[in-house]
């Protein structure tokens, strides 16, 4: 049995991919998470009056911290040294939009670090607003773009 999934052996067992023969290259990934919140939450954010404090700084820090823990959270991810990460938070209509861009010079991709950054940042938004808006929820999480490695540059078409 042969497969297209690098994390599976030919027998179908999960394993960590050996990347030792790969060349180190600059690799980047961008991801996004959108969190739906109520008008009341948006009003409190605009007045910097959320009960739990400064949403923007807290969410950015949560995303940065999460990106550095991926190998501890996702079983088959390689531990990597992150060279740079940007986490941005913006309000668009009734959404809190979190984007991340993670950069490394390594042998493996960095999209899981970008996705984890925005996912945990999105959960942090929900934690910070749940007392005001218990219906807040994540609408979408996805990779927007990645670059580097043998596949080169890729942009999400959706």
mmCIF file of C-alpha atoms in Angstrom:
data_model
loop_
_atom_site.group_PDB
_atom_site.id
_atom_site.type_symbol
_atom_site.label_atom_id
_atom_site.label_comp_id
_atom_site.label_asym_id
_atom_site.label_seq_id
_atom_site.Cartn_x
_atom_site.Cartn_y
_atom_site.Cartn_z
ATOM 1 C CA UNK A 1 0.000 0.000 0.000
ATOM 2 C CA UNK A 2 1.494 3.336 -1.052
ATOM 3 C CA UNK A 3 0.053 6.661 -0.058
ATOM 4 C CA UNK A 4 0.312 10.381 -0.748
ATOM 5 C CA UNK A 5 0.460 11.375 2.911
ATOM 6 C CA UNK A 6 3.996 11.907 4.175
ATOM 7 C CA UNK A 7 2.935 11.325 7.789
ATOM 8 C CA UNK A 8 1.808 7.758 7.059
ATOM 9 C CA UNK A 9 4.012 4.743 6.469
ATOM 10 C CA UNK A 10 3.163 2.404 3.605
ATOM 11 C CA UNK A 11 1.396 0.263 6.217
ATOM 12 C CA UNK A 12 -0.781 3.215 7.256
ATOM 13 C CA UNK A 13 0.895 3.980 10.592
ATOM 14 C CA UNK A 14 1.488 7.573 11.629
ATOM 15 C CA UNK A 15 5.108 8.701 11.953
ATOM 16 C CA UNK A 16 7.133 11.897 12.024
ATOM 17 C CA UNK A 17 8.576 12.699 8.606
ATOM 18 C CA UNK A 18 12.385 12.653 8.392
ATOM 19 C CA UNK A 19 13.367 16.077 7.044
ATOM 20 C CA UNK A 20 17.129 15.693 7.603
ATOM 21 C CA UNK A 21 17.887 15.441 3.866
ATOM 22 C CA UNK A 22 15.874 18.544 2.980
ATOM 23 C CA UNK A 23 17.551 21.853 2.304
ATOM 24 C CA UNK A 24 17.002 24.715 4.716
ATOM 25 C CA UNK A 25 15.107 27.521 2.999
ATOM 26 C CA UNK A 26 13.221 30.611 4.032
ATOM 27 C CA UNK A 27 9.634 29.524 4.618
ATOM 28 C CA UNK A 28 6.666 31.710 5.431
ATOM 29 C CA UNK A 29 2.994 31.133 6.075
ATOM 30 C CA UNK A 30 0.059 33.486 6.539
ATOM 31 C CA UNK A 31 -3.197 32.451 8.213
ATOM 32 C CA UNK A 32 -6.454 34.072 9.262
ATOM 33 C CA UNK A 33 -9.113 33.517 11.920
ATOM 34 C CA UNK A 34 -12.405 35.392 12.011
ATOM 35 C CA UNK A 35 -14.451 35.626 15.206
ATOM 36 C CA UNK A 36 -18.071 36.778 15.107
ATOM 37 C CA UNK A 37 -19.033 39.096 17.975
ATOM 38 C CA UNK A 38 -22.053 41.192 18.921
ATOM 39 C CA UNK A 39 -22.517 44.930 18.430
ATOM 40 C CA UNK A 40 -22.232 45.326 22.197
ATOM 41 C CA UNK A 41 -18.756 43.772 22.144
ATOM 42 C CA UNK A 42 -17.711 46.014 19.261
ATOM 43 C CA UNK A 43 -18.911 49.048 21.201
ATOM 44 C CA UNK A 44 -16.933 47.994 24.294
ATOM 45 C CA UNK A 45 -13.818 47.373 22.185
ATOM 46 C CA UNK A 46 -14.107 50.811 20.561
ATOM 47 C CA UNK A 47 -14.251 52.380 24.031
ATOM 48 C CA UNK A 48 -11.413 50.126 25.329
ATOM 49 C CA UNK A 49 -13.831 49.018 28.038
ATOM 50 C CA UNK A 50 -13.937 45.211 27.874
ATOM 51 C CA UNK A 51 -14.235 43.690 31.367
ATOM 52 C CA UNK A 52 -11.074 41.580 30.831
ATOM 53 C CA UNK A 53 -8.956 44.454 29.514
ATOM 54 C CA UNK A 54 -7.079 45.270 26.319
ATOM 55 C CA UNK A 55 -8.271 42.830 23.661
ATOM 56 C CA UNK A 56 -5.710 43.711 20.991
ATOM 57 C CA UNK A 57 -2.527 43.267 23.068
ATOM 58 C CA UNK A 58 -3.798 40.144 24.788
ATOM 59 C CA UNK A 59 -4.845 38.493 21.538
ATOM 60 C CA UNK A 60 -1.549 39.327 19.811
ATOM 61 C CA UNK A 61 0.466 37.884 22.703
ATOM 62 C CA UNK A 62 -1.699 34.740 22.804
ATOM 63 C CA UNK A 63 -1.033 34.156 19.102
ATOM 64 C CA UNK A 64 2.709 34.651 19.437
ATOM 65 C CA UNK A 65 2.920 32.364 22.459
ATOM 66 C CA UNK A 66 0.817 29.668 20.763
ATOM 67 C CA UNK A 67 2.965 29.601 17.630
ATOM 68 C CA UNK A 68 5.975 28.652 19.751
ATOM 69 C CA UNK A 69 4.153 25.628 21.269
ATOM 70 C CA UNK A 70 3.016 23.806 18.125
ATOM 71 C CA UNK A 71 5.350 20.813 18.484
ATOM 72 C CA UNK A 72 3.974 20.291 22.002
ATOM 73 C CA UNK A 73 0.362 20.423 20.822
ATOM 74 C CA UNK A 74 0.313 18.632 17.463
ATOM 75 C CA UNK A 75 1.880 15.169 17.683
ATOM 76 C CA UNK A 76 3.729 14.925 14.349
ATOM 77 C CA UNK A 77 4.940 18.520 14.007
ATOM 78 C CA UNK A 78 8.657 19.182 14.178
ATOM 79 C CA UNK A 79 9.961 21.579 16.817
ATOM 80 C CA UNK A 80 11.259 24.617 14.949
ATOM 81 C CA UNK A 81 12.914 27.888 15.818
ATOM 82 C CA UNK A 82 10.649 30.703 14.693
ATOM 83 C CA UNK A 83 12.619 33.591 13.220
ATOM 84 C CA UNK A 84 9.713 36.032 13.131
ATOM 85 C CA UNK A 85 5.992 36.279 13.690
ATOM 86 C CA UNK A 86 3.483 39.055 13.243
ATOM 87 C CA UNK A 87 -0.015 38.767 14.663
ATOM 88 C CA UNK A 88 -2.464 41.500 13.722
ATOM 89 C CA UNK A 89 -5.960 42.083 15.064
ATOM 90 C CA UNK A 90 -8.582 44.202 13.313
ATOM 91 C CA UNK A 91 -12.296 44.862 13.556
ATOM 92 C CA UNK A 92 -14.215 44.361 10.303
ATOM 93 C CA UNK A 93 -18.011 44.633 10.423
ATOM 94 C CA UNK A 94 -19.066 42.218 13.211
ATOM 95 C CA UNK A 95 -15.851 40.244 13.012
ATOM 96 C CA UNK A 96 -12.623 40.324 14.898
ATOM 97 C CA UNK A 97 -10.106 39.351 12.231
ATOM 98 C CA UNK A 98 -6.774 37.914 13.319
ATOM 99 C CA UNK A 99 -3.959 37.350 10.845
ATOM 100 C CA UNK A 100 -0.523 35.892 11.401
ATOM 101 C CA UNK A 101 2.598 35.636 9.328
ATOM 102 C CA UNK A 102 5.315 33.302 10.548
ATOM 103 C CA UNK A 103 8.845 33.120 9.123
ATOM 104 C CA UNK A 104 11.543 30.478 9.557
ATOM 105 C CA UNK A 105 14.710 29.305 7.850
ATOM 106 C CA UNK A 106 14.340 25.543 8.170
ATOM 107 C CA UNK A 107 13.631 22.197 6.493
ATOM 108 C CA UNK A 108 9.895 22.014 7.172
ATOM 109 C CA UNK A 109 6.859 24.201 6.625
ATOM 110 C CA UNK A 110 5.472 26.730 9.064
ATOM 111 C CA UNK A 111 1.753 26.733 8.242
ATOM 112 C CA UNK A 112 0.795 24.871 11.434
ATOM 113 C CA UNK A 113 2.483 27.613 13.469
ATOM 114 C CA UNK A 114 0.532 30.288 11.586
ATOM 115 C CA UNK A 115 -2.743 28.366 11.979
ATOM 116 C CA UNK A 116 -2.154 27.693 15.672
ATOM 117 C CA UNK A 117 -1.328 31.360 16.269
ATOM 118 C CA UNK A 118 -4.633 32.577 14.827
ATOM 119 C CA UNK A 119 -6.674 29.733 16.332
ATOM 120 C CA UNK A 120 -5.505 30.350 19.886
ATOM 121 C CA UNK A 121 -5.789 34.092 19.343
ATOM 122 C CA UNK A 122 -9.399 33.543 18.209
ATOM 123 C CA UNK A 123 -10.151 31.450 21.276
ATOM 124 C CA UNK A 124 -8.623 34.244 23.359
ATOM 125 C CA UNK A 125 -11.084 36.697 21.805
ATOM 126 C CA UNK A 126 -13.952 34.407 22.803
ATOM 127 C CA UNK A 127 -12.582 34.087 26.332
ATOM 128 C CA UNK A 128 -12.286 37.859 26.644
ATOM 129 C CA UNK A 129 -15.826 38.608 25.405
ATOM 130 C CA UNK A 130 -17.845 35.598 26.628
ATOM 131 C CA UNK A 131 -19.263 37.418 29.657
ATOM 132 C CA UNK A 132 -20.772 40.026 27.314
ATOM 133 C CA UNK A 133 -21.441 37.811 24.281
ATOM 134 C CA UNK A 134 -21.698 34.084 25.015
ATOM 135 C CA UNK A 135 -22.662 33.481 21.366
ATOM 136 C CA UNK A 136 -19.339 34.739 19.971
ATOM 137 C CA UNK A 137 -17.755 32.094 17.775
ATOM 138 C CA UNK A 138 -15.020 31.334 15.280
ATOM 139 C CA UNK A 139 -16.313 31.659 11.737
ATOM 140 C CA UNK A 140 -13.261 30.560 9.791
ATOM 141 C CA UNK A 141 -9.628 29.535 10.167
ATOM 142 C CA UNK A 142 -7.439 28.963 7.120
ATOM 143 C CA UNK A 143 -4.019 29.327 5.562
ATOM 144 C CA UNK A 144 -3.969 32.306 3.218
ATOM 145 C CA UNK A 145 -0.534 31.843 1.698
ATOM 146 C CA UNK A 146 2.709 29.944 2.114
ATOM 147 C CA UNK A 147 6.115 30.174 0.530
ATOM 148 C CA UNK A 148 9.320 28.143 0.472
ATOM 149 C CA UNK A 149 10.355 24.536 0.197
ATOM 150 C CA UNK A 150 9.903 22.333 -2.864
ATOM 151 C CA UNK A 151 6.349 23.559 -3.540
ATOM 152 C CA UNK A 152 7.364 27.222 -3.695
ATOM 153 C CA UNK A 153 4.691 29.903 -3.433
ATOM 154 C CA UNK A 154 1.040 28.992 -2.866
ATOM 155 C CA UNK A 155 -1.973 31.299 -2.378
ATOM 156 C CA UNK A 156 -5.308 29.976 -1.107
ATOM 157 C CA UNK A 157 -7.791 30.317 -3.988
ATOM 158 C CA UNK A 158 -10.816 30.424 -1.658
#
